[in-house]
Backbone as CSV, one residue per row, in Angstrom:
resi,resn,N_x,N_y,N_z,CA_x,CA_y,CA_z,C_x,C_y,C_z
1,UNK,-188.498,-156.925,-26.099,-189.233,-158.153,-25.871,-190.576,-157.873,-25.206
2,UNK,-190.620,-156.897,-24.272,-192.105,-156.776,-23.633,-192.690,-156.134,-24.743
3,UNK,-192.328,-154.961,-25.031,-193.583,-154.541,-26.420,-193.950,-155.126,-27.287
4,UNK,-193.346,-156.278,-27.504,-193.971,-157.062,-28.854,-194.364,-158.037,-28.234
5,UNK,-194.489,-158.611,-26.830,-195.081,-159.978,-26.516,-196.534,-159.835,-26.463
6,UNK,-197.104,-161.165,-26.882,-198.269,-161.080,-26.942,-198.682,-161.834,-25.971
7,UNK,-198.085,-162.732,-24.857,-198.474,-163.459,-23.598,-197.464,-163.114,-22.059
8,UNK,-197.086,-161.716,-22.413,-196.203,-161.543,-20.889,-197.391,-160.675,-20.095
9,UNK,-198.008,-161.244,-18.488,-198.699,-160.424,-18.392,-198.024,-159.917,-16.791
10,UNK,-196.989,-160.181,-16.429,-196.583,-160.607,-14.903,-194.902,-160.187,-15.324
11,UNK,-194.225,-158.987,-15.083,-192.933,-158.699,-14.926,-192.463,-157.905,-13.568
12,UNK,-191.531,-158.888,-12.982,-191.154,-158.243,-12.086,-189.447,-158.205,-11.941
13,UNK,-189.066,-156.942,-12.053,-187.785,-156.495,-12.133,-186.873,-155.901,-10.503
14,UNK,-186.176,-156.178,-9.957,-185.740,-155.647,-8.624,-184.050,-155.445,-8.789
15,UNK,-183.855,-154.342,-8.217,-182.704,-154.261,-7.793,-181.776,-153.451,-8.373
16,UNK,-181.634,-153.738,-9.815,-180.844,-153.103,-10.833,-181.176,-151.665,-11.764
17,UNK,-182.211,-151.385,-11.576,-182.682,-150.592,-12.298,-182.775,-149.140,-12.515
18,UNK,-182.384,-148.156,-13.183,-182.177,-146.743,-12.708,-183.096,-145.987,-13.435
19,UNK,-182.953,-144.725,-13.422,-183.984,-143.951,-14.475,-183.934,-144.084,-15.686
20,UNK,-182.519,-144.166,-16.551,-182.408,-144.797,-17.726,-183.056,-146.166,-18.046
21,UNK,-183.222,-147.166,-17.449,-183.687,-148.534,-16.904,-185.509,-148.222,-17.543
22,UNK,-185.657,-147.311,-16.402,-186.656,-147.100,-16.293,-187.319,-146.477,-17.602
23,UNK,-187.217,-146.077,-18.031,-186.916,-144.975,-19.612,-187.475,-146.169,-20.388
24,UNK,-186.996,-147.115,-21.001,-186.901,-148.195,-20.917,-188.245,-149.014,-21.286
25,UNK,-188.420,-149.503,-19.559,-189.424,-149.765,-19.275,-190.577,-149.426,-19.987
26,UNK,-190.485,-148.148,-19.318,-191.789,-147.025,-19.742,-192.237,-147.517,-21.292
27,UNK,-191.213,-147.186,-22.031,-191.582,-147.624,-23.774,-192.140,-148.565,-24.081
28,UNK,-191.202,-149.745,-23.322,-192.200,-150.721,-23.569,-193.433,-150.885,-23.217
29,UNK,-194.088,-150.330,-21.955,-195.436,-150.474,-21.052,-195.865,-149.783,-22.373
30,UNK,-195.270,-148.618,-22.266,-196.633,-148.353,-23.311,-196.825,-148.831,-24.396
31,UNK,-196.474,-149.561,-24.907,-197.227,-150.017,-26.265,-197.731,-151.840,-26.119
32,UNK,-196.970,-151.909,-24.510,-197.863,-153.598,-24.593,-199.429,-153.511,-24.477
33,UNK,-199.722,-154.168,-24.810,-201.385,-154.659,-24.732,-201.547,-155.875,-24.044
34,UNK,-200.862,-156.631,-23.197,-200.988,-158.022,-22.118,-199.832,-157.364,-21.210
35,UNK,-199.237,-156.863,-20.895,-198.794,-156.643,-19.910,-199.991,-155.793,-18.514
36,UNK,-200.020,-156.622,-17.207,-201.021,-156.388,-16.601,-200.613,-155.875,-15.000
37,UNK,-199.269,-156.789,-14.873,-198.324,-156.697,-13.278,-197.383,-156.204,-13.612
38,UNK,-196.864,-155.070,-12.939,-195.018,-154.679,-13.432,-194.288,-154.522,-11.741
39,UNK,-193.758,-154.842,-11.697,-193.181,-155.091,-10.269,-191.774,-154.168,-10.323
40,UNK,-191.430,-153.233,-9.865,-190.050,-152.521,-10.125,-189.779,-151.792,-8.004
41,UNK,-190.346,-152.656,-7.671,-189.473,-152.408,-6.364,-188.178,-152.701,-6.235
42,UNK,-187.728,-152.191,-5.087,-186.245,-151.747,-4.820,-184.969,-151.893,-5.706
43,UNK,-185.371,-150.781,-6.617,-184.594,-150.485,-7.740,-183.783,-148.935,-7.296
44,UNK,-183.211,-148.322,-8.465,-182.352,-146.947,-8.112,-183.318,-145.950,-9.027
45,UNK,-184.733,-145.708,-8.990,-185.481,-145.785,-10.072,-185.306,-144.247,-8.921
46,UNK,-184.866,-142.727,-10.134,-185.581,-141.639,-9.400,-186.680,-140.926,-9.830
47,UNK,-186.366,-139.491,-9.863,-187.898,-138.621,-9.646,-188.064,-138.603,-11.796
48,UNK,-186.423,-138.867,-12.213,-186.796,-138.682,-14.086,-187.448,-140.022,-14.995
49,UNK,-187.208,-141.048,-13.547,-187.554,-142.280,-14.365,-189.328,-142.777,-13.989
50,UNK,-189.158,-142.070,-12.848,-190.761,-142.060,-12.366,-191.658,-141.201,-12.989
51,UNK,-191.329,-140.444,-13.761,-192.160,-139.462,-14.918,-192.416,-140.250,-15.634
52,UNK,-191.214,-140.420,-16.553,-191.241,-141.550,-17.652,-192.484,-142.564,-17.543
53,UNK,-192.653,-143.163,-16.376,-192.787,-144.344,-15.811,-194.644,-144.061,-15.695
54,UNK,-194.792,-142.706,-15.338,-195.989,-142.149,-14.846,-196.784,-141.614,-16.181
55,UNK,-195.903,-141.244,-17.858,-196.612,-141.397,-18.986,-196.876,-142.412,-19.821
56,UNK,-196.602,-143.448,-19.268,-196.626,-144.869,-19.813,-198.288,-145.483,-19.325
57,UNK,-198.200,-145.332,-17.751,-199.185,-145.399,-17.629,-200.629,-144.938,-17.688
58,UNK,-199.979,-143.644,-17.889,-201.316,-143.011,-18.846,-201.760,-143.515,-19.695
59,UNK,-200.811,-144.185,-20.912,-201.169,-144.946,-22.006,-201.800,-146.129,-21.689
60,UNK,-200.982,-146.763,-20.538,-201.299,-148.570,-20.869,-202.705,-148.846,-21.084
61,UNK,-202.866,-149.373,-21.787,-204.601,-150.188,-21.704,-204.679,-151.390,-20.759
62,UNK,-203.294,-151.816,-21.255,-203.836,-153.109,-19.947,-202.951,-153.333,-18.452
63,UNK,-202.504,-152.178,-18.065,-201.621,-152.348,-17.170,-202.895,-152.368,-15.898
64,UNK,-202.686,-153.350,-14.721,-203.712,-153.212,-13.564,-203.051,-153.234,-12.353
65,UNK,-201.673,-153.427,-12.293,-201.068,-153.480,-10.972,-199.541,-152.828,-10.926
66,UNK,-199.349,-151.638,-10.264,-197.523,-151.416,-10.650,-197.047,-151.168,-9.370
67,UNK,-195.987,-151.712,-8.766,-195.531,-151.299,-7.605,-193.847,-150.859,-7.666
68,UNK,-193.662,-149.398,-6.936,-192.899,-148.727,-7.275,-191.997,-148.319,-5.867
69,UNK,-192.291,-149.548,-4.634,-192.112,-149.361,-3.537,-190.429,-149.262,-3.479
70,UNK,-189.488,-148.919,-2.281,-188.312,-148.575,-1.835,-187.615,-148.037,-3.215
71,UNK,-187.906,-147.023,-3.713,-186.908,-146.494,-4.586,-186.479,-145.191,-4.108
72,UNK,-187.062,-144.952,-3.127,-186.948,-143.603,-2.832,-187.018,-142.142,-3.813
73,UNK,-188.335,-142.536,-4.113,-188.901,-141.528,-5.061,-189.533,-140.143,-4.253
74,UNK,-189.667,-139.211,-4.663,-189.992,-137.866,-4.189,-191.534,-137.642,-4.021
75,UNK,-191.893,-136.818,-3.408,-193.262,-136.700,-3.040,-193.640,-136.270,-4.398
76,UNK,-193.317,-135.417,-4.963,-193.730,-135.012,-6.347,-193.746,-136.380,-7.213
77,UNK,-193.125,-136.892,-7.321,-192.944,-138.155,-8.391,-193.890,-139.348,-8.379
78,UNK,-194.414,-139.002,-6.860,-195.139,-140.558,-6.397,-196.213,-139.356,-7.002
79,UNK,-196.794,-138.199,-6.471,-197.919,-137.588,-7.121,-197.411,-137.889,-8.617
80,UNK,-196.978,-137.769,-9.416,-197.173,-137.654,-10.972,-197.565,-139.144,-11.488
81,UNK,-196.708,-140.192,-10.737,-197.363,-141.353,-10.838,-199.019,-141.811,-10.436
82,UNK,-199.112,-140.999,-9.401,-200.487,-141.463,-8.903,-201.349,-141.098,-9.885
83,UNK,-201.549,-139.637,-10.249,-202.333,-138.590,-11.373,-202.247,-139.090,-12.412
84,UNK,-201.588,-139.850,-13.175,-201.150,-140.516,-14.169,-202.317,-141.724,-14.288
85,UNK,-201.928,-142.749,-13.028,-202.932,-143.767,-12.772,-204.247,-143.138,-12.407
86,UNK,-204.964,-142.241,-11.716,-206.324,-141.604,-11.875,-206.527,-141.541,-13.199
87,UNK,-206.050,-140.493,-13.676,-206.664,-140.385,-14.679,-206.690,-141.100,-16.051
88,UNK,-206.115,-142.448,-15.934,-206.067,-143.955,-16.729,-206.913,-144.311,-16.405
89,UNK,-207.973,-143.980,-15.363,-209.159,-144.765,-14.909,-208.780,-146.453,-14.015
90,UNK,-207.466,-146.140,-13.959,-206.882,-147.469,-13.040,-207.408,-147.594,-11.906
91,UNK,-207.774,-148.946,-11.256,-208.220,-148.594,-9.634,-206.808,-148.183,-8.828
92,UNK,-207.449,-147.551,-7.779,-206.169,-146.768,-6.839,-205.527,-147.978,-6.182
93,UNK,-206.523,-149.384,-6.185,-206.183,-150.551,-4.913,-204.624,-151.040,-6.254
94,UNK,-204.564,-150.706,-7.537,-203.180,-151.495,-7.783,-201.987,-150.486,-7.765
95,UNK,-202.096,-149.888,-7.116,-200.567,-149.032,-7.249,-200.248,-148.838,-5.739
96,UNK,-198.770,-149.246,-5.819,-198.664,-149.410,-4.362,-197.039,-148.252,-4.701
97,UNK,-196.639,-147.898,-3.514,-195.334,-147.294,-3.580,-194.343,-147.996,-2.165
């Protein structure tokens, strides 16, 4: 449903979510074109779903805000996410952990 919508620009998911979840996710981000907010705090999201999660956003064109706070992700993972968003040319002010 998110990859093919053409008016979702605001998803926010909590609680349930794991690296498979996340896997997921990722596929869809990348190929939406209106998706803009993705909200995936305090989920079970780890260091394989935060990769995933971190080549999506390489892709997105229109992603501008992702917050990836209490998952207890790894210092490495939050770097692959961050590097991911640099070099998308994303501003640094939408990614929060």
């Amino acid at each position: 449903a998110v990859r093919n919508s053409t008016s979702l620009k605001y998803l926010d998911l909590r609680n349930n979510i794991d690296d498979e979840g996340a896997k997921a996710i990722a596929e869809a981000v990348r190929h939406s074109t209106f998706l803009q907010w993705l909200g995936l705090e305090y989920n079970k999201i780890g260091d394989e779903g935060a990769k995933a999660i971190a080549e999506a956003v390489r892709n997105s064109t229109s992603l501008q805000t992702l917050s990836l706070g209490y998952n207890g992700l790894s210092d490495s993972a939050e770097d692959a996410v961050r590097a991911a968003w640099e070099q998308s040319g994303k501003d640094s002010s939408g990614l929060y952990f």
